[in-house]
PDB file of C-alpha atoms in Angstrom:
ATOM      1  CA  MET A 208       0.006   0.000   0.002  1.00 42.00           C
ATOM      2  CA  SER A 209       1.415   3.368  -0.980  1.00 40.00           C
ATOM      3  CA  SER A 210       1.705   6.134   1.594  1.00 46.00           C
ATOM      4  CA  SER A 211      -0.463   8.378  -0.574  1.00 46.00           C
ATOM      5  CA  SER A 212      -3.451   6.080  -0.004  1.00 48.00           C
ATOM      6  CA  SER A 213      -3.108   6.032   3.782  1.00 69.00           C
ATOM      7  CA  PRO A 214      -5.194   9.194   4.448  1.00 73.00           C
ATOM      8  CA  SER A 215      -8.066   7.698   2.460  1.00 74.00           C
ATOM      9  CA  VAL A 216      -7.874   4.426   4.387  1.00 74.00           C
ATOM     10  CA  THR A 217      -7.861   6.337   7.678  1.00 77.00           C
ATOM     11  CA  THR A 218     -10.864   8.394   6.606  1.00 86.00           C
ATOM     12  CA  ASP A 219     -12.756   5.264   5.622  1.00 91.00           C
ATOM     13  CA  ALA A 220     -12.027   3.656   8.988  1.00 92.00           C
ATOM     14  CA  GLU A 221     -13.169   6.753  10.890  1.00 94.00           C
ATOM     15  CA  THR A 222     -16.356   6.936   8.815  1.00 96.00           C
ATOM     16  CA  LEU A 223     -17.125   3.274   9.536  1.00 96.00           C
ATOM     17  CA  LYS A 224     -16.514   3.808  13.248  1.00 97.00           C
ATOM     18  CA  ARG A 225     -18.753   6.868  13.272  1.00 97.00           C
ATOM     19  CA  ASN A 226     -21.525   5.013  11.458  1.00 98.00           C
ATOM     20  CA  ARG A 227     -21.325   2.138  13.917  1.00 98.00           C
ATOM     21  CA  ILE A 228     -21.679   4.538  16.834  1.00 98.00           C
ATOM     22  CA  LEU A 229     -24.611   6.406  15.272  1.00 98.00           C
ATOM     23  CA  SER A 230     -26.457   3.172  14.478  1.00 98.00           C
ATOM     24  CA  SER A 231     -25.895   1.658  17.916  1.00 98.00           C
ATOM     25  CA  LYS A 232     -28.845   0.963  20.222  1.00 98.00           C
ATOM     26  CA  LEU A 233     -26.808   1.361  23.425  1.00 98.00           C
ATOM     27  CA  TYR A 234     -27.928   4.987  23.827  1.00 98.00           C
ATOM     28  CA  PHE A 235     -31.634   5.169  24.593  1.00 98.00           C
ATOM     29  CA  ASP A 236     -33.982   7.529  26.401  1.00 97.00           C
ATOM     30  CA  ILE A 237     -34.363   7.003  30.132  1.00 97.00           C
ATOM     31  CA  PRO A 238     -37.625   7.929  31.960  1.00 97.00           C
ATOM     32  CA  ILE A 239     -37.138  10.820  34.360  1.00 97.00           C
ATOM     33  CA  PHE A 240     -38.215   8.741  37.385  1.00 97.00           C
ATOM     34  CA  LYS A 241     -35.233   6.451  36.854  1.00 98.00           C
ATOM     35  CA  LEU A 242     -32.040   7.236  38.725  1.00 97.00           C
ATOM     36  CA  PRO A 243     -28.791   7.674  36.766  1.00 98.00           C
ATOM     37  CA  LEU A 244     -27.654   4.387  38.287  1.00 98.00           C
ATOM     38  CA  ILE A 245     -27.059   1.529  35.897  1.00 98.00           C
ATOM     39  CA  TYR A 246     -27.093  -2.166  36.783  1.00 98.00           C
ATOM     40  CA  SER A 247     -28.395  -5.501  35.562  1.00 97.00           C
ATOM     41  CA  PRO A 248     -28.646  -8.821  37.422  1.00 95.00           C
ATOM     42  CA  ASP A 249     -26.823 -10.204  34.379  1.00 97.00           C
ATOM     43  CA  TYR A 250     -23.648  -8.404  35.535  1.00 96.00           C
ATOM     44  CA  ASP A 251     -22.906 -11.069  38.130  1.00 93.00           C
ATOM     45  CA  ILE A 252     -20.747 -13.985  37.040  1.00 90.00           C
ATOM     46  CA  SER A 253     -21.601 -17.428  38.388  1.00 83.00           C
ATOM     47  CA  PHE A 254     -19.860 -20.235  36.592  1.00 75.00           C
ATOM     48  CA  LEU A 255     -20.186 -23.554  38.435  1.00 71.00           C
ATOM     49  CA  GLY A 256     -18.161 -22.118  41.298  1.00 73.00           C
ATOM     50  CA  ILE A 257     -15.062 -21.794  39.146  1.00 70.00           C
ATOM     51  CA  GLU A 258     -15.195 -18.000  39.431  1.00 67.00           C
ATOM     52  CA  LYS A 259     -14.153 -18.446  43.065  1.00 71.00           C
ATOM     53  CA  LEU A 260     -10.710 -19.550  41.886  1.00 69.00           C
ATOM     54  CA  HIS A 261      -9.906 -15.873  41.204  1.00 66.00           C
ATOM     55  CA  PRO A 262      -9.649 -13.374  44.087  1.00 72.00           C
ATOM     56  CA  PHE A 263     -11.696 -10.848  42.093  1.00 72.00           C
ATOM     57  CA  ASP A 264     -15.240 -10.833  43.446  1.00 78.00           C
ATOM     58  CA  SER A 265     -17.417 -11.433  40.379  1.00 80.00           C
ATOM     59  CA  SER A 266     -20.731 -11.145  42.208  1.00 83.00           C
ATOM     60  CA  LYS A 267     -20.059  -7.910  44.112  1.00 88.00           C
ATOM     61  CA  TRP A 268     -22.173  -5.838  41.736  1.00 91.00           C
ATOM     62  CA  GLY A 269     -25.406  -7.529  42.747  1.00 92.00           C
ATOM     63  CA  ARG A 270     -24.532  -7.396  46.442  1.00 92.00           C
ATOM     64  CA  ILE A 271     -23.927  -3.639  46.189  1.00 92.00           C
ATOM     65  CA  CYS A 272     -27.404  -3.028  44.795  1.00 94.00           C
ATOM     66  CA  GLN A 273     -28.940  -5.492  47.265  1.00 94.00           C
ATOM     67  CA  PHE A 274     -27.326  -3.646  50.177  1.00 94.00           C
ATOM     68  CA  LEU A 275     -28.474  -0.242  48.929  1.00 94.00           C
ATOM     69  CA  SER A 276     -31.988  -1.569  48.455  1.00 94.00           C
ATOM     70  CA  SER A 277     -32.216  -3.355  51.821  1.00 95.00           C
ATOM     71  CA  GLU A 278     -30.967  -0.252  53.631  1.00 96.00           C
ATOM     72  CA  GLY A 279     -33.613   1.895  51.978  1.00 95.00           C
ATOM     73  CA  PHE A 280     -31.240   3.942  49.849  1.00 94.00           C
ATOM     74  CA  LEU A 281     -32.374   2.544  46.519  1.00 95.00           C
ATOM     75  CA  ASP A 282     -35.671   1.587  44.896  1.00 96.00           C
ATOM     76  CA  LYS A 283     -34.897  -1.267  42.490  1.00 94.00           C
ATOM     77  CA  ASN A 284     -37.600   0.031  40.149  1.00 96.00           C
ATOM     78  CA  CYS A 285     -35.527   3.167  39.618  1.00 97.00           C
ATOM     79  CA  ILE A 286     -32.420   1.343  38.384  1.00 98.00           C
ATOM     80  CA  VAL A 287     -31.565   1.653  34.693  1.00 98.00           C
ATOM     81  CA  GLU A 288     -30.828  -1.646  32.939  1.00 98.00           C
ATOM     82  CA  PRO A 289     -28.484  -1.391  29.932  1.00 98.00           C
ATOM     83  CA  LEU A 290     -28.427  -3.348  26.701  1.00 98.00           C
ATOM     84  CA  GLU A 291     -25.735  -5.827  25.791  1.00 98.00           C
ATOM     85  CA  ALA A 292     -22.970  -4.431  23.571  1.00 98.00           C
ATOM     86  CA  SER A 293     -23.190  -6.127  20.182  1.00 98.00           C
ATOM     87  CA  LYS A 294     -20.285  -7.120  17.956  1.00 98.00           C
ATOM     88  CA  GLU A 295     -20.823  -3.976  15.883  1.00 98.00           C
ATOM     89  CA  ASP A 296     -20.696  -1.888  19.056  1.00 98.00           C
ATOM     90  CA  LEU A 297     -17.457  -3.542  20.143  1.00 98.00           C
ATOM     91  CA  LEU A 298     -15.851  -3.057  16.719  1.00 98.00           C
ATOM     92  CA  VAL A 299     -15.809   0.695  17.397  1.00 98.00           C
ATOM     93  CA  VAL A 300     -12.612   0.002  19.363  1.00 98.00           C
ATOM     94  CA  HIS A 301     -11.779  -3.682  19.070  1.00 98.00           C
ATOM     95  CA  SER A 302     -10.384  -5.410  15.992  1.00 97.00           C
ATOM     96  CA  GLU A 303     -12.079  -8.365  14.297  1.00 97.00           C
ATOM     97  CA  SER A 304      -9.075 -10.515  15.172  1.00 98.00           C
ATOM     98  CA  TYR A 305      -9.307  -9.705  18.860  1.00 98.00           C
ATOM     99  CA  LEU A 306     -13.035 -10.436  19.044  1.00 98.00           C
ATOM    100  CA  LYS A 307     -12.438 -13.681  17.153  1.00 98.00           C
ATOM    101  CA  SER A 308      -9.781 -14.638  19.711  1.00 98.00           C
ATOM    102  CA  LEU A 309     -12.502 -14.611  22.389  1.00 98.00           C
ATOM    103  CA  GLN A 310     -14.117 -17.556  20.603  1.00 98.00           C
ATOM    104  CA  SER A 311     -11.317 -19.629  22.087  1.00 98.00           C
ATOM    105  CA  SER A 312     -11.959 -20.725  25.666  1.00 98.00           C
ATOM    106  CA  PRO A 313      -8.203 -21.037  26.423  1.00 98.00           C
ATOM    107  CA  ASN A 314      -7.747 -17.386  25.375  1.00 98.00           C
ATOM    108  CA  VAL A 315     -10.593 -16.275  27.645  1.00 97.00           C
ATOM    109  CA  SER A 316      -9.163 -18.323  30.521  1.00 96.00           C
ATOM    110  CA  ILE A 317      -5.882 -16.413  30.223  1.00 97.00           C
ATOM    111  CA  ILE A 318      -7.670 -13.041  30.193  1.00 97.00           C
ATOM    112  CA  ILE A 319      -9.754 -13.777  33.290  1.00 94.00           C
ATOM    113  CA  GLU A 320      -6.913 -15.712  34.949  1.00 92.00           C
ATOM    114  CA  VAL A 321      -8.984 -18.822  35.692  1.00 92.00           C
ATOM    115  CA  PRO A 322      -7.231 -21.754  33.936  1.00 93.00           C
ATOM    116  CA  PRO A 323     -10.108 -24.326  34.203  1.00 92.00           C
ATOM    117  CA  VAL A 324     -12.261 -22.110  31.957  1.00 93.00           C
ATOM    118  CA  ALA A 325     -10.077 -23.312  29.065  1.00 96.00           C
ATOM    119  CA  LEU A 326     -11.723 -26.735  29.311  1.00 95.00           C
ATOM    120  CA  PHE A 327     -15.295 -25.537  28.795  1.00 94.00           C
ATOM    121  CA  PRO A 328     -17.129 -25.231  25.434  1.00 97.00           C
ATOM    122  CA  ASN A 329     -16.913 -21.683  24.194  1.00 98.00           C
ATOM    123  CA  CYS A 330     -20.691 -21.381  23.931  1.00 97.00           C
ATOM    124  CA  LEU A 331     -20.821 -21.809  27.714  1.00 95.00           C
ATOM    125  CA  VAL A 332     -17.971 -19.352  28.242  1.00 96.00           C
ATOM    126  CA  GLN A 333     -19.755 -16.822  26.070  1.00 97.00           C
ATOM    127  CA  ARG A 334     -22.958 -17.133  28.095  1.00 96.00           C
ATOM    128  CA  LYS A 335     -21.512 -17.359  31.591  1.00 94.00           C
ATOM    129  CA  VAL A 336     -18.507 -15.022  31.308  1.00 94.00           C
ATOM    130  CA  LEU A 337     -18.470 -12.807  28.237  1.00 97.00           C
ATOM    131  CA  TYR A 338     -22.186 -11.993  28.121  1.00 98.00           C
ATOM    132  CA  PRO A 339     -22.067 -10.424  31.622  1.00 97.00           C
ATOM    133  CA  PHE A 340     -19.030  -8.419  30.512  1.00 98.00           C
ATOM    134  CA  ARG A 341     -20.849  -7.208  27.391  1.00 98.00           C
ATOM    135  CA  LYS A 342     -23.829  -6.084  29.487  1.00 98.00           C
ATOM    136  CA  GLN A 343     -21.452  -4.088  31.698  1.00 98.00           C
ATOM    137  CA  VAL A 344     -19.896  -2.522  28.600  1.00 98.00           C
ATOM    138  CA  GLY A 345     -23.359  -1.374  27.560  1.00 98.00           C
ATOM    139  CA  GLY A 346     -23.769   0.156  31.007  1.00 98.00           C
ATOM    140  CA  THR A 347     -20.521   2.091  30.869  1.00 98.00           C
ATOM    141  CA  ILE A 348     -21.335   3.506  27.441  1.00 98.00           C
ATOM    142  CA  LEU A 349     -24.843   4.512  28.533  1.00 98.00           C
ATOM    143  CA  ALA A 350     -23.481   6.157  31.689  1.00 98.00           C
ATOM    144  CA  ALA A 351     -21.834   8.937  29.666  1.00 98.00           C
ATOM    145  CA  LYS A 352     -25.165   9.863  28.074  1.00 98.00           C
ATOM    146  CA  LEU A 353     -26.918   9.886  31.431  1.00 98.00           C
ATOM    147  CA  ALA A 354     -24.110  11.921  33.016  1.00 98.00           C
ATOM    148  CA  LYS A 355     -24.464  14.616  30.398  1.00 98.00           C
ATOM    149  CA  GLU A 356     -28.254  14.725  30.883  1.00 98.00           C
ATOM    150  CA  ARG A 357     -28.350  14.485  34.686  1.00 98.00           C
ATOM    151  CA  GLY A 358     -24.937  15.790  35.739  1.00 98.00           C
ATOM    152  CA  TRP A 359     -23.748  12.409  37.019  1.00 98.00           C
ATOM    153  CA  ALA A 360     -24.238   8.703  36.486  1.00 98.00           C
ATOM    154  CA  ILE A 361     -22.945   5.465  37.953  1.00 98.00           C
ATOM    155  CA  ASN A 362     -22.461   2.142  36.262  1.00 98.00           C
ATOM    156  CA  VAL A 363     -22.229  -0.351  39.115  1.00 97.00           C
ATOM    157  CA  GLY A 364     -20.128  -2.647  36.912  1.00 97.00           C
ATOM    158  CA  GLY A 365     -17.533  -2.088  34.225  1.00 97.00           C
ATOM    159  CA  GLY A 366     -14.252  -0.279  34.587  1.00 97.00           C
ATOM    160  CA  PHE A 367     -12.280  -2.908  32.636  1.00 98.00           C
ATOM    161  CA  HIS A 368      -9.170  -0.763  32.516  1.00 98.00           C
ATOM    162  CA  HIS A 369      -6.667  -3.512  31.689  1.00 98.00           C
ATOM    163  CA  CYS A 370      -8.223  -4.218  28.287  1.00 98.00           C
ATOM    164  CA  SER A 371      -7.075  -2.281  25.240  1.00 98.00           C
ATOM    165  CA  ALA A 372      -8.264  -2.462  21.640  1.00 98.00           C
ATOM    166  CA  ASP A 373      -6.169  -5.523  20.832  1.00 97.00           C
ATOM    167  CA  GLU A 374      -5.415  -7.191  24.151  1.00 98.00           C
ATOM    168  CA  GLY A 375      -7.339  -8.279  27.224  1.00 98.00           C
ATOM    169  CA  GLY A 376      -6.028  -9.214  30.648  1.00 97.00           C
ATOM    170  CA  GLY A 377      -6.488  -8.897  34.388  1.00 95.00           C
ATOM    171  CA  PHE A 378     -10.146 -10.044  34.312  1.00 94.00           C
ATOM    172  CA  CYS A 379     -10.901  -7.446  31.607  1.00 97.00           C
ATOM    173  CA  ALA A 380     -12.125  -8.779  28.251  1.00 98.00           C
ATOM    174  CA  TYR A 381     -13.564  -5.609  26.694  1.00 98.00           C
ATOM    175  CA  ALA A 382     -12.290  -1.994  26.719  1.00 98.00           C
ATOM    176  CA  ASP A 383     -15.452  -0.384  28.067  1.00 98.00           C
ATOM    177  CA  ILE A 384     -13.767   2.878  29.100  1.00 98.00           C
ATOM    178  CA  SER A 385     -12.292   3.422  25.634  1.00 98.00           C
ATOM    179  CA  LEU A 386     -15.613   2.528  24.031  1.00 98.00           C
ATOM    180  CA  CYS A 387     -17.498   4.930  26.315  1.00 98.00           C
ATOM    181  CA  ILE A 388     -15.218   7.787  25.328  1.00 98.00           C
ATOM    182  CA  HIS A 389     -15.459   7.179  21.588  1.00 98.00           C
ATOM    183  CA  TYR A 390     -19.257   7.051  21.818  1.00 98.00           C
ATOM    184  CA  ALA A 391     -19.218  10.337  23.762  1.00 98.00           C
ATOM    185  CA  PHE A 392     -17.009  11.983  21.146  1.00 98.00           C
ATOM    186  CA  VAL A 393     -19.565  11.243  18.427  1.00 98.00           C
ATOM    187  CA  GLN A 394     -22.968  11.053  20.128  1.00 98.00           C
ATOM    188  CA  LEU A 395     -22.503  13.752  22.783  1.00 98.00           C
ATOM    189  CA  ASN A 396     -20.292  16.106  20.771  1.00 96.00           C
ATOM    190  CA  ILE A 397     -17.704  16.000  23.574  1.00 96.00           C
ATOM    191  CA  SER A 398     -14.049  16.716  22.809  1.00 96.00           C
ATOM    192  CA  ARG A 399     -12.308  16.769  26.213  1.00 98.00           C
ATOM    193  CA  VAL A 400     -12.430  13.803  28.586  1.00 98.00           C
ATOM    194  CA  MET A 401     -10.577  13.211  31.837  1.00 98.00           C
ATOM    195  CA  ILE A 402     -10.070   9.705  33.202  1.00 98.00           C
ATOM    196  CA  ILE A 403      -9.520   9.562  36.956  1.00 98.00           C
ATOM    197  CA  ASP A 404      -8.460   5.991  37.607  1.00 98.00           C
ATOM    198  CA  LEU A 405      -8.335   5.205  41.329  1.00 98.00           C
ATOM    199  CA  ASP A 406      -8.269   1.441  41.055  1.00 96.00           C
ATOM    200  CA  ALA A 407      -5.154   0.212  42.887  1.00 96.00           C
ATOM    201  CA  HIS A 408      -3.900  -1.291  39.627  1.00 97.00           C
ATOM    202  CA  GLN A 409      -2.532   0.706  36.710  1.00 98.00           C
ATOM    203  CA  GLY A 410      -5.109   1.284  33.950  1.00 98.00           C
ATOM    204  CA  ASN A 411      -2.827   0.153  31.157  1.00 98.00           C
ATOM    205  CA  GLY A 412      -5.631  -0.610  28.700  1.00 98.00           C
ATOM    206  CA  HIS A 413      -7.072   2.877  28.242  1.00 98.00           C
ATOM    207  CA  GLU A 414      -3.563   4.317  28.501  1.00 98.00           C
ATOM    208  CA  LYS A 415      -2.543   2.408  25.375  1.00 98.00           C
ATOM    209  CA  ASP A 416      -5.759   3.241  23.541  1.00 98.00           C
ATOM    210  CA  PHE A 417      -5.369   7.013  24.052  1.00 98.00           C
ATOM    211  CA  SER A 418      -1.564   7.147  23.919  1.00 98.00           C
ATOM    212  CA  SER A 419      -1.552   9.828  21.249  1.00 96.00           C
ATOM    213  CA  ASP A 420      -4.978  11.437  21.771  1.00 98.00           C
ATOM    214  CA  SER A 421      -4.708  14.893  23.345  1.00 98.00           C
ATOM    215  CA  ARG A 422      -8.493  14.970  23.863  1.00 98.00           C
ATOM    216  CA  VAL A 423      -8.093  12.518  26.753  1.00 98.00           C
ATOM    217  CA  TYR A 424      -6.269  13.399  30.007  1.00 98.00           C
ATOM    218  CA  ILE A 425      -5.386  10.479  32.286  1.00 98.00           C
ATOM    219  CA  LEU A 426      -4.816  10.747  36.024  1.00 98.00           C
ATOM    220  CA  ASP A 427      -3.859   7.298  37.253  1.00 98.00           C
ATOM    221  CA  MET A 428      -3.230   6.650  40.965  1.00 98.00           C
ATOM    222  CA  PHE A 429      -1.919   3.114  41.418  1.00 98.00           C
ATOM    223  CA  ASN A 430       0.382   0.760  43.263  1.00 96.00           C
ATOM    224  CA  PRO A 431       3.442   0.345  40.995  1.00 97.00           C
ATOM    225  CA  GLY A 432       4.540  -2.874  42.683  1.00 96.00           C
ATOM    226  CA  ILE A 433       1.553  -5.006  41.603  1.00 96.00           C
ATOM    227  CA  TYR A 434      -0.018  -6.150  38.327  1.00 96.00           C
ATOM    228  CA  PRO A 435       0.237  -5.170  35.494  1.00 97.00           C
ATOM    229  CA  ARG A 436       3.633  -3.419  35.788  1.00 97.00           C
ATOM    230  CA  ASP A 437       3.131  -2.110  32.261  1.00 98.00           C
ATOM    231  CA  TYR A 438       6.047   0.292  31.927  1.00 98.00           C
ATOM    232  CA  GLU A 439       5.326   1.088  28.275  1.00 98.00           C
ATOM    233  CA  ALA A 440       1.756   2.178  29.069  1.00 98.00           C
ATOM    234  CA  ARG A 441       2.986   4.303  31.973  1.00 98.00           C
ATOM    235  CA  ARG A 442       4.623   6.607  29.430  1.00 98.00           C
ATOM    236  CA  PHE A 443       1.142   7.612  28.263  1.00 98.00           C
ATOM    237  CA  ILE A 444      -0.180   8.692  31.672  1.00 98.00           C
ATOM    238  CA  ASP A 445      -0.582  12.467  31.841  1.00 98.00           C
ATOM    239  CA  GLN A 446      -0.518  12.510  35.644  1.00 98.00           C
ATOM    240  CA  LYS A 447       0.986   9.501  37.378  1.00 98.00           C
ATOM    241  CA  VAL A 448       0.512   9.138  41.149  1.00 98.00           C
ATOM    242  CA  GLU A 449       2.206   6.115  42.673  1.00 97.00           C
ATOM    243  CA  VAL A 450       1.019   4.711  46.027  1.00 96.00           C
ATOM    244  CA  VAL A 451       3.192   1.875  47.290  1.00 95.00           C
ATOM    245  CA  SER A 452       2.029  -1.163  49.236  1.00 93.00           C
ATOM    246  CA  GLY A 453       1.081  -0.241  52.779  1.00 93.00           C
ATOM    247  CA  THR A 454       0.012   3.318  52.000  1.00 94.00           C
ATOM    248  CA  THR A 455      -2.357   4.502  54.725  1.00 93.00           C
ATOM    249  CA  THR A 456      -5.656   6.347  54.406  1.00 93.00           C
ATOM    250  CA  ASN A 457      -4.242   9.749  55.328  1.00 95.00           C
ATOM    251  CA  GLU A 458      -1.293   9.386  52.994  1.00 96.00           C
ATOM    252  CA  TYR A 459      -3.572   8.254  50.170  1.00 95.00           C
ATOM    253  CA  LEU A 460      -6.081  11.064  50.569  1.00 95.00           C
ATOM    254  CA  LYS A 461      -3.342  13.693  50.799  1.00 97.00           C
ATOM    255  CA  LYS A 462      -1.820  12.521  47.532  1.00 98.00           C
ATOM    256  CA  LEU A 463      -5.259  12.362  45.929  1.00 97.00           C
ATOM    257  CA  ASP A 464      -6.208  15.900  46.993  1.00 98.00           C
ATOM    258  CA  GLU A 465      -2.946  17.257  45.605  1.00 98.00           C
ATOM    259  CA  ALA A 466      -3.352  15.329  42.350  1.00 98.00           C
ATOM    260  CA  LEU A 467      -6.929  16.507  41.785  1.00 98.00           C
ATOM    261  CA  GLU A 468      -5.900  20.112  42.331  1.00 98.00           C
ATOM    262  CA  VAL A 469      -3.156  19.786  39.730  1.00 98.00           C
ATOM    263  CA  ALA A 470      -5.496  18.063  37.272  1.00 98.00           C
ATOM    264  CA  GLY A 471      -8.118  20.765  37.704  1.00 97.00           C
ATOM    265  CA  HIS A 472      -5.630  23.491  36.795  1.00 98.00           C
ATOM    266  CA  THR A 473      -4.129  21.509  33.908  1.00 98.00           C
ATOM    267  CA  PHE A 474      -7.131  20.251  31.978  1.00 98.00           C
ATOM    268  CA  ASP A 475     -10.714  21.449  31.510  1.00 98.00           C
ATOM    269  CA  PRO A 476     -12.833  18.341  30.765  1.00 98.00           C
ATOM    270  CA  GLU A 477     -16.397  18.203  29.478  1.00 98.00           C
ATOM    271  CA  LEU A 478     -16.741  14.649  30.808  1.00 98.00           C
ATOM    272  CA  VAL A 479     -14.975  12.955  33.735  1.00 98.00           C
ATOM    273  CA  ILE A 480     -14.778   9.174  33.902  1.00 98.00           C
ATOM    274  CA  TYR A 481     -14.003   8.017  37.425  1.00 98.00           C
ATOM    275  CA  ASN A 482     -12.908   4.399  37.731  1.00 98.00           C
ATOM    276  CA  ALA A 483     -13.532   3.454  41.350  1.00 93.00           C
ATOM    277  CA  GLY A 484     -11.698   0.310  42.420  1.00 85.00           C
ATOM    278  CA  THR A 485     -12.573  -1.237  45.789  1.00 84.00           C
ATOM    279  CA  ASP A 486      -9.073  -2.732  45.876  1.00 89.00           C
ATOM    280  CA  ILE A 487      -7.725   0.397  47.603  1.00 89.00           C
ATOM    281  CA  LEU A 488      -9.494  -0.734  50.789  1.00 86.00           C
ATOM    282  CA  GLU A 489      -7.579  -2.309  53.657  1.00 85.00           C
ATOM    283  CA  GLY A 490      -7.677  -6.078  53.541  1.00 82.00           C
ATOM    284  CA  ASP A 491      -8.131  -6.322  49.782  1.00 81.00           C
ATOM    285  CA  PRO A 492      -5.902  -9.187  48.597  1.00 79.00           C
ATOM    286  CA  LEU A 493      -5.021  -7.480  45.322  1.00 81.00           C
ATOM    287  CA  GLY A 494      -4.388  -3.797  46.069  1.00 84.00           C
ATOM    288  CA  MET A 495      -1.987  -4.230  49.007  1.00 80.00           C
ATOM    289  CA  LEU A 496      -2.931  -0.811  50.433  1.00 87.00           C
ATOM    290  CA  LYS A 497      -4.180   0.164  53.872  1.00 72.00           C
ATOM    291  CA  GLY A 498      -7.086   2.401  52.953  1.00 60.00           C
ATOM    292  CA  VAL A 499     -10.341   3.011  54.742  1.00 51.00           C
ATOM    293  CA  THR A 500     -11.842  -0.175  56.222  1.00 48.00           C
TER     294      THR A 500
END
């Protein structure tokens, strides 16, 4: 392919991506009585008990909503249920080859770090593992629309920040944060997005996806001594805040306050995506921090 044809190929790819976004059904109108809180019972992953072989809690999403409901903070009838992201929706960011790779159970088992999943028929893996992920992707994408309309929105699931366009990992099979941002660029006419990633792990997926995109500002506060230790992706973080194992609540909050002040003076976003990881809490087996109990 000659270099002179490259601009045309790029334009065609951008047009196809735009058309996919505009034809997607993931954005839909929400009745005013509904809260900007997104969840589906389909988020929770239950796979013959095998999900318990990974320290990540794959049923926490349902327990969060159950707690809020039982304590009187949430009326379940006011929760917004998203649609599942289709293949066409996912192709906005992901390549055909990557999505095809998920048709292999061994590949999925590596991504979610549960080796026995490799032994199951892929149709079962699709239903029990990847379908819940795709529903959560739909929730993350919809959250941006709701946030613009209501001022804020929460997707109880999602936040798969280890997955990039061409590679999954760390229990993250789809790049929902990257997808959410691309949908917002087109559907919401937004051009400046800030990612505040406070999961204890580095968000290497979205960092790779927006490595050369000045429209996206990334503040990532993470423990550098744990997974994924992606030094290449760290080069693409606009504001890197490292919190080592054993960091206490006061130390953490002081660093966070200082970081947010810097970010506020550096970048003026139209949309803020906050990735809230519970692994910063004391006792979490993955984050290794000593945050609020």
